[in-house]
């Protein structure tokens, strides 16, 4: 059930079928010269919607903004603070809990480490506040890289590369502008830099030229399968 598309009586009736909600977290962030700024959000929302076609779960509206540190100097990236993201996650889950939901999957399409640490922190706070809540925090990209490892040709493929380009070629080919260029960022180890674009000019980490829509379909299907297993495990959990 897509929360933005159902009515109040439909929501109330659906609570008899499920108490599980998926909350997609994304980002408005550069993805090279060839992918849309909303790539992370699109991927997270897409797998949630596909899972909702298989089994009764609620899908909350996506959060379109995230914590974007390494891409913060690239045009089009709009970042929020970890404090804002953490507070937003806590508020959303708390009010969904008030509405009767008990199983929460915070699924992030953005793989930034600081971003996902904020979501994990929010989850830990919520576990202490909400006695009946069961919470999972997962990075959608980690599922894609793990489940699709036999399909991916690029070692270390990460941002706007083979995986993400394949995914968008499958779901929204009209938004892909060209094939992109292979690149690896060159940040110095352990040293913080102000001008991050100087060390990562193209904003790609991987090889988008190896992408295909067929790969994108297969990877997305594997991610939905893994997400379904996670939901089943969460629903069976008892602390």
mmCIF file of C-alpha atoms in Angstrom:
data_model
loop_
_atom_site.group_PDB
_atom_site.id
_atom_site.type_symbol
_atom_site.label_atom_id
_atom_site.label_comp_id
_atom_site.label_asym_id
_atom_site.label_seq_id
_atom_site.Cartn_x
_atom_site.Cartn_y
_atom_site.Cartn_z
ATOM 1 C CA UNK A 1 0.000 0.000 0.000
ATOM 2 C CA UNK A 2 1.455 3.318 -1.115
ATOM 3 C CA UNK A 3 0.635 5.777 1.665
ATOM 4 C CA UNK A 4 0.241 8.766 -0.647
ATOM 5 C CA UNK A 5 -2.284 6.878 -2.785
ATOM 6 C CA UNK A 6 -4.696 5.382 -0.221
ATOM 7 C CA UNK A 7 -7.497 6.930 1.808
ATOM 8 C CA UNK A 8 -7.966 7.105 5.568
ATOM 9 C CA UNK A 9 -10.435 4.154 5.643
ATOM 10 C CA UNK A 10 -8.121 2.132 3.395
ATOM 11 C CA UNK A 11 -5.210 2.807 5.718
ATOM 12 C CA UNK A 12 -7.242 1.741 8.741
ATOM 13 C CA UNK A 13 -8.399 -1.459 7.045
ATOM 14 C CA UNK A 14 -4.888 -2.285 5.828
ATOM 15 C CA UNK A 15 -3.610 -2.274 9.426
ATOM 16 C CA UNK A 16 -5.468 -5.571 9.810
ATOM 17 C CA UNK A 17 -3.221 -7.049 7.111
ATOM 18 C CA UNK A 18 0.167 -5.576 7.971
ATOM 19 C CA UNK A 19 1.991 -3.423 10.506
ATOM 20 C CA UNK A 20 5.091 -3.080 8.338
ATOM 21 C CA UNK A 21 6.199 0.119 6.628
ATOM 22 C CA UNK A 22 9.125 0.787 4.305
ATOM 23 C CA UNK A 23 10.595 4.305 4.385
ATOM 24 C CA UNK A 24 12.830 5.096 1.384
ATOM 25 C CA UNK A 25 15.612 7.599 2.054
ATOM 26 C CA UNK A 26 17.417 9.144 -0.891
ATOM 27 C CA UNK A 27 19.421 12.203 -1.845
ATOM 28 C CA UNK A 28 19.485 15.079 -4.292
ATOM 29 C CA UNK A 29 23.027 14.510 -5.492
ATOM 30 C CA UNK A 30 25.186 14.596 -8.588
ATOM 31 C CA UNK A 31 25.535 11.293 -10.405
ATOM 32 C CA UNK A 32 28.053 12.156 -13.073
ATOM 33 C CA UNK A 33 27.221 13.772 -16.375
ATOM 34 C CA UNK A 34 24.745 11.086 -17.372
ATOM 35 C CA UNK A 35 22.416 10.207 -14.460
ATOM 36 C CA UNK A 36 19.704 12.318 -12.789
ATOM 37 C CA UNK A 37 20.243 14.013 -9.434
ATOM 38 C CA UNK A 38 17.457 11.931 -7.900
ATOM 39 C CA UNK A 39 19.015 8.553 -8.725
ATOM 40 C CA UNK A 40 19.381 7.425 -5.105
ATOM 41 C CA UNK A 41 15.793 8.296 -4.236
ATOM 42 C CA UNK A 42 14.430 6.622 -7.346
ATOM 43 C CA UNK A 43 16.217 3.346 -6.674
ATOM 44 C CA UNK A 44 15.082 3.139 -3.049
ATOM 45 C CA UNK A 45 11.466 3.985 -3.839
ATOM 46 C CA UNK A 46 11.351 1.613 -6.810
ATOM 47 C CA UNK A 47 12.321 -1.489 -4.819
ATOM 48 C CA UNK A 48 9.841 -0.594 -2.073
ATOM 49 C CA UNK A 49 7.032 -0.253 -4.584
ATOM 50 C CA UNK A 50 7.955 -3.534 -6.223
ATOM 51 C CA UNK A 51 7.905 -5.327 -2.895
ATOM 52 C CA UNK A 52 4.468 -3.838 -2.179
ATOM 53 C CA UNK A 53 3.253 -5.603 -5.325
ATOM 54 C CA UNK A 54 4.308 -8.938 -3.814
ATOM 55 C CA UNK A 55 3.202 -8.707 -0.201
ATOM 56 C CA UNK A 56 1.159 -6.414 2.054
ATOM 57 C CA UNK A 57 3.427 -3.629 3.285
ATOM 58 C CA UNK A 58 3.027 0.114 3.556
ATOM 59 C CA UNK A 59 5.395 2.325 1.556
ATOM 60 C CA UNK A 60 5.954 5.818 2.942
ATOM 61 C CA UNK A 61 6.791 8.781 0.691
ATOM 62 C CA UNK A 62 10.537 8.982 0.031
ATOM 63 C CA UNK A 63 12.789 11.441 1.812
ATOM 64 C CA UNK A 64 14.459 13.217 -1.100
ATOM 65 C CA UNK A 65 17.349 14.804 0.799
ATOM 66 C CA UNK A 66 20.341 13.202 2.490
ATOM 67 C CA UNK A 67 23.784 13.878 3.936
ATOM 68 C CA UNK A 68 26.134 14.276 0.942
ATOM 69 C CA UNK A 69 29.697 14.889 1.997
ATOM 70 C CA UNK A 70 32.053 13.745 -0.775
ATOM 71 C CA UNK A 71 29.844 15.232 -3.518
ATOM 72 C CA UNK A 72 29.130 18.472 -1.672
ATOM 73 C CA UNK A 73 31.145 20.621 -4.109
ATOM 74 C CA UNK A 74 29.492 19.247 -7.248
ATOM 75 C CA UNK A 75 26.738 21.282 -8.925
ATOM 76 C CA UNK A 76 23.234 20.009 -8.152
ATOM 77 C CA UNK A 77 24.040 18.346 -4.835
ATOM 78 C CA UNK A 78 21.828 19.627 -2.013
ATOM 79 C CA UNK A 79 22.799 18.248 1.398
ATOM 80 C CA UNK A 80 21.248 18.330 4.852
ATOM 81 C CA UNK A 81 22.994 17.841 8.193
ATOM 82 C CA UNK A 82 23.212 14.566 10.084
ATOM 83 C CA UNK A 83 21.217 16.210 12.898
ATOM 84 C CA UNK A 84 18.379 17.042 10.504
ATOM 85 C CA UNK A 85 18.307 13.575 8.973
ATOM 86 C CA UNK A 86 18.376 11.870 12.362
ATOM 87 C CA UNK A 87 15.610 14.092 13.739
ATOM 88 C CA UNK A 88 13.472 13.553 10.640
ATOM 89 C CA UNK A 89 13.835 9.767 10.815
ATOM 90 C CA UNK A 90 12.912 9.784 14.503
ATOM 91 C CA UNK A 91 9.869 11.974 13.912
ATOM 92 C CA UNK A 92 8.607 9.922 10.959
ATOM 93 C CA UNK A 93 8.931 6.551 12.669
ATOM 94 C CA UNK A 94 7.466 7.882 15.914
ATOM 95 C CA UNK A 95 4.327 9.150 14.208
ATOM 96 C CA UNK A 96 3.940 6.047 12.065
ATOM 97 C CA UNK A 97 4.173 4.081 15.320
ATOM 98 C CA UNK A 98 1.408 6.273 16.769
ATOM 99 C CA UNK A 99 -0.660 5.270 13.729
ATOM 100 C CA UNK A 100 -0.327 1.596 14.630
ATOM 101 C CA UNK A 101 2.708 0.468 12.657
ATOM 102 C CA UNK A 102 5.275 -1.703 14.409
ATOM 103 C CA UNK A 103 7.813 -2.962 11.841
ATOM 104 C CA UNK A 104 9.982 -0.318 10.211
ATOM 105 C CA UNK A 105 12.491 -0.642 7.379
ATOM 106 C CA UNK A 106 14.580 2.467 6.815
ATOM 107 C CA UNK A 107 16.028 1.755 3.381
ATOM 108 C CA UNK A 108 18.543 4.212 1.999
ATOM 109 C CA UNK A 109 19.308 4.551 -1.687
ATOM 110 C CA UNK A 110 22.194 6.837 -0.753
ATOM 111 C CA UNK A 111 25.284 4.950 0.373
ATOM 112 C CA UNK A 112 27.134 7.764 2.132
ATOM 113 C CA UNK A 113 28.706 6.556 5.358
ATOM 114 C CA UNK A 114 27.833 9.638 7.405
ATOM 115 C CA UNK A 115 24.272 9.595 6.060
ATOM 116 C CA UNK A 116 23.703 5.979 7.014
ATOM 117 C CA UNK A 117 25.340 6.425 10.409
ATOM 118 C CA UNK A 118 22.709 9.086 11.154
ATOM 119 C CA UNK A 119 19.938 6.648 10.245
ATOM 120 C CA UNK A 120 21.497 3.976 12.465
ATOM 121 C CA UNK A 121 21.691 6.465 15.336
ATOM 122 C CA UNK A 122 18.014 7.304 14.820
ATOM 123 C CA UNK A 123 17.145 3.608 14.877
ATOM 124 C CA UNK A 124 18.922 3.093 18.189
ATOM 125 C CA UNK A 125 17.049 6.027 19.745
ATOM 126 C CA UNK A 126 13.757 4.659 18.476
ATOM 127 C CA UNK A 127 14.396 1.190 19.897
ATOM 128 C CA UNK A 128 14.639 2.768 23.342
ATOM 129 C CA UNK A 129 11.577 4.975 22.903
ATOM 130 C CA UNK A 130 9.139 2.631 21.194
ATOM 131 C CA UNK A 131 8.764 -0.616 23.159
ATOM 132 C CA UNK A 132 6.955 -2.621 20.458
ATOM 133 C CA UNK A 133 8.957 -1.397 17.461
ATOM 134 C CA UNK A 134 11.169 -3.639 15.361
ATOM 135 C CA UNK A 135 13.547 -1.626 13.175
ATOM 136 C CA UNK A 136 15.861 -2.404 10.280
ATOM 137 C CA UNK A 137 18.277 0.071 8.684
ATOM 138 C CA UNK A 138 19.641 -1.031 5.335
ATOM 139 C CA UNK A 139 21.497 0.561 2.445
ATOM 140 C CA UNK A 140 19.848 -0.324 -0.825
ATOM 141 C CA UNK A 141 23.142 -0.030 -2.673
ATOM 142 C CA UNK A 142 24.763 -2.606 -0.376
ATOM 143 C CA UNK A 143 22.003 -5.026 -1.325
ATOM 144 C CA UNK A 144 22.575 -4.302 -5.024
ATOM 145 C CA UNK A 145 26.356 -4.728 -4.837
ATOM 146 C CA UNK A 146 26.071 -7.877 -2.732
ATOM 147 C CA UNK A 147 23.197 -9.623 -4.477
ATOM 148 C CA UNK A 148 24.375 -8.607 -7.951
ATOM 149 C CA UNK A 149 28.070 -9.370 -7.478
ATOM 150 C CA UNK A 150 28.026 -12.108 -10.156
ATOM 151 C CA UNK A 151 26.595 -9.653 -12.696
ATOM 152 C CA UNK A 152 28.898 -6.707 -12.016
ATOM 153 C CA UNK A 153 32.033 -6.483 -14.158
ATOM 154 C CA UNK A 154 33.614 -3.405 -12.546
ATOM 155 C CA UNK A 155 35.745 -4.042 -9.432
ATOM 156 C CA UNK A 156 34.809 -1.608 -6.676
ATOM 157 C CA UNK A 157 31.950 -0.086 -8.662
ATOM 158 C CA UNK A 158 30.210 2.442 -6.443
ATOM 159 C CA UNK A 159 28.729 5.805 -7.465
ATOM 160 C CA UNK A 160 27.055 6.478 -10.841
ATOM 161 C CA UNK A 161 28.941 3.539 -12.294
ATOM 162 C CA UNK A 162 27.922 0.209 -13.768
ATOM 163 C CA UNK A 163 25.323 -0.680 -11.127
ATOM 164 C CA UNK A 164 23.453 2.604 -10.813
ATOM 165 C CA UNK A 165 23.573 3.320 -14.541
ATOM 166 C CA UNK A 166 22.132 -0.127 -15.240
ATOM 167 C CA UNK A 167 19.367 0.476 -12.720
ATOM 168 C CA UNK A 168 18.274 3.773 -14.263
ATOM 169 C CA UNK A 169 18.623 2.421 -17.816
ATOM 170 C CA UNK A 170 16.094 -0.206 -16.772
ATOM 171 C CA UNK A 171 13.587 2.010 -14.955
ATOM 172 C CA UNK A 172 13.959 5.442 -16.589
ATOM 173 C CA UNK A 173 16.031 5.212 -19.778
ATOM 174 C CA UNK A 174 14.769 8.604 -20.906
ATOM 175 C CA UNK A 175 16.656 10.226 -18.015
ATOM 176 C CA UNK A 176 20.057 8.773 -18.933
ATOM 177 C CA UNK A 177 22.107 11.285 -20.924
ATOM 178 C CA UNK A 178 24.816 9.395 -22.786
ATOM 179 C CA UNK A 179 26.883 6.547 -21.355
ATOM 180 C CA UNK A 180 29.095 8.421 -18.883
ATOM 181 C CA UNK A 181 32.824 7.927 -18.345
ATOM 182 C CA UNK A 182 34.779 5.601 -16.069
ATOM 183 C CA UNK A 183 36.432 7.298 -13.120
ATOM 184 C CA UNK A 184 37.881 6.672 -9.657
ATOM 185 C CA UNK A 185 38.093 9.475 -7.084
ATOM 186 C CA UNK A 186 41.554 10.390 -5.783
ATOM 187 C CA UNK A 187 40.937 11.652 -2.248
ATOM 188 C CA UNK A 188 44.094 11.554 -0.084
ATOM 189 C CA UNK A 189 43.854 8.980 2.691
ATOM 190 C CA UNK A 190 43.160 10.479 6.086
ATOM 191 C CA UNK A 191 43.330 14.104 4.906
ATOM 192 C CA UNK A 192 40.181 16.211 4.743
ATOM 193 C CA UNK A 193 39.906 18.437 1.681
ATOM 194 C CA UNK A 194 37.793 21.522 1.029
ATOM 195 C CA UNK A 195 37.662 21.377 -2.756
ATOM 196 C CA UNK A 196 36.331 17.857 -3.154
ATOM 197 C CA UNK A 197 35.587 18.265 -6.831
ATOM 198 C CA UNK A 198 39.295 18.768 -7.536
ATOM 199 C CA UNK A 199 39.874 15.180 -6.371
ATOM 200 C CA UNK A 200 36.742 13.848 -8.065
ATOM 201 C CA UNK A 201 35.995 15.994 -11.125
ATOM 202 C CA UNK A 202 33.464 13.798 -12.915
ATOM 203 C CA UNK A 203 31.554 12.521 -9.894
ATOM 204 C CA UNK A 204 31.684 8.864 -11.008
ATOM 205 C CA UNK A 205 33.192 5.967 -9.076
ATOM 206 C CA UNK A 206 33.114 2.976 -11.390
ATOM 207 C CA UNK A 207 32.514 2.309 -15.072
ATOM 208 C CA UNK A 208 29.085 3.279 -16.429
ATOM 209 C CA UNK A 209 30.066 2.156 -19.939
ATOM 210 C CA UNK A 210 29.575 -1.444 -18.803
ATOM 211 C CA UNK A 211 25.960 -0.816 -17.820
ATOM 212 C CA UNK A 212 22.882 -2.264 -19.499
ATOM 213 C CA UNK A 213 19.139 -2.193 -18.911
ATOM 214 C CA UNK A 214 19.106 -5.995 -18.679
ATOM 215 C CA UNK A 215 21.644 -5.886 -15.846
ATOM 216 C CA UNK A 216 19.534 -3.220 -14.177
ATOM 217 C CA UNK A 217 16.426 -5.400 -14.256
ATOM 218 C CA UNK A 218 18.269 -8.410 -12.887
ATOM 219 C CA UNK A 219 19.960 -6.441 -10.122
ATOM 220 C CA UNK A 220 16.729 -4.741 -9.094
ATOM 221 C CA UNK A 221 14.950 -8.101 -8.910
ATOM 222 C CA UNK A 222 17.704 -9.493 -6.697
ATOM 223 C CA UNK A 223 17.425 -6.454 -4.427
ATOM 224 C CA UNK A 224 13.658 -6.871 -4.085
ATOM 225 C CA UNK A 225 14.177 -10.550 -3.234
ATOM 226 C CA UNK A 226 16.691 -9.616 -0.534
ATOM 227 C CA UNK A 227 14.416 -6.886 0.804
ATOM 228 C CA UNK A 228 11.554 -9.352 1.061
ATOM 229 C CA UNK A 229 13.717 -11.753 3.061
ATOM 230 C CA UNK A 230 14.671 -8.907 5.378
ATOM 231 C CA UNK A 231 11.029 -7.969 5.928
ATOM 232 C CA UNK A 232 10.105 -11.557 6.714
ATOM 233 C CA UNK A 233 12.974 -11.768 9.210
ATOM 234 C CA UNK A 234 11.973 -8.468 10.806
ATOM 235 C CA UNK A 235 8.336 -9.482 11.131
ATOM 236 C CA UNK A 236 9.401 -12.694 12.857
ATOM 237 C CA UNK A 237 11.766 -10.885 15.262
ATOM 238 C CA UNK A 238 11.013 -10.837 18.957
ATOM 239 C CA UNK A 239 13.362 -8.967 21.309
#
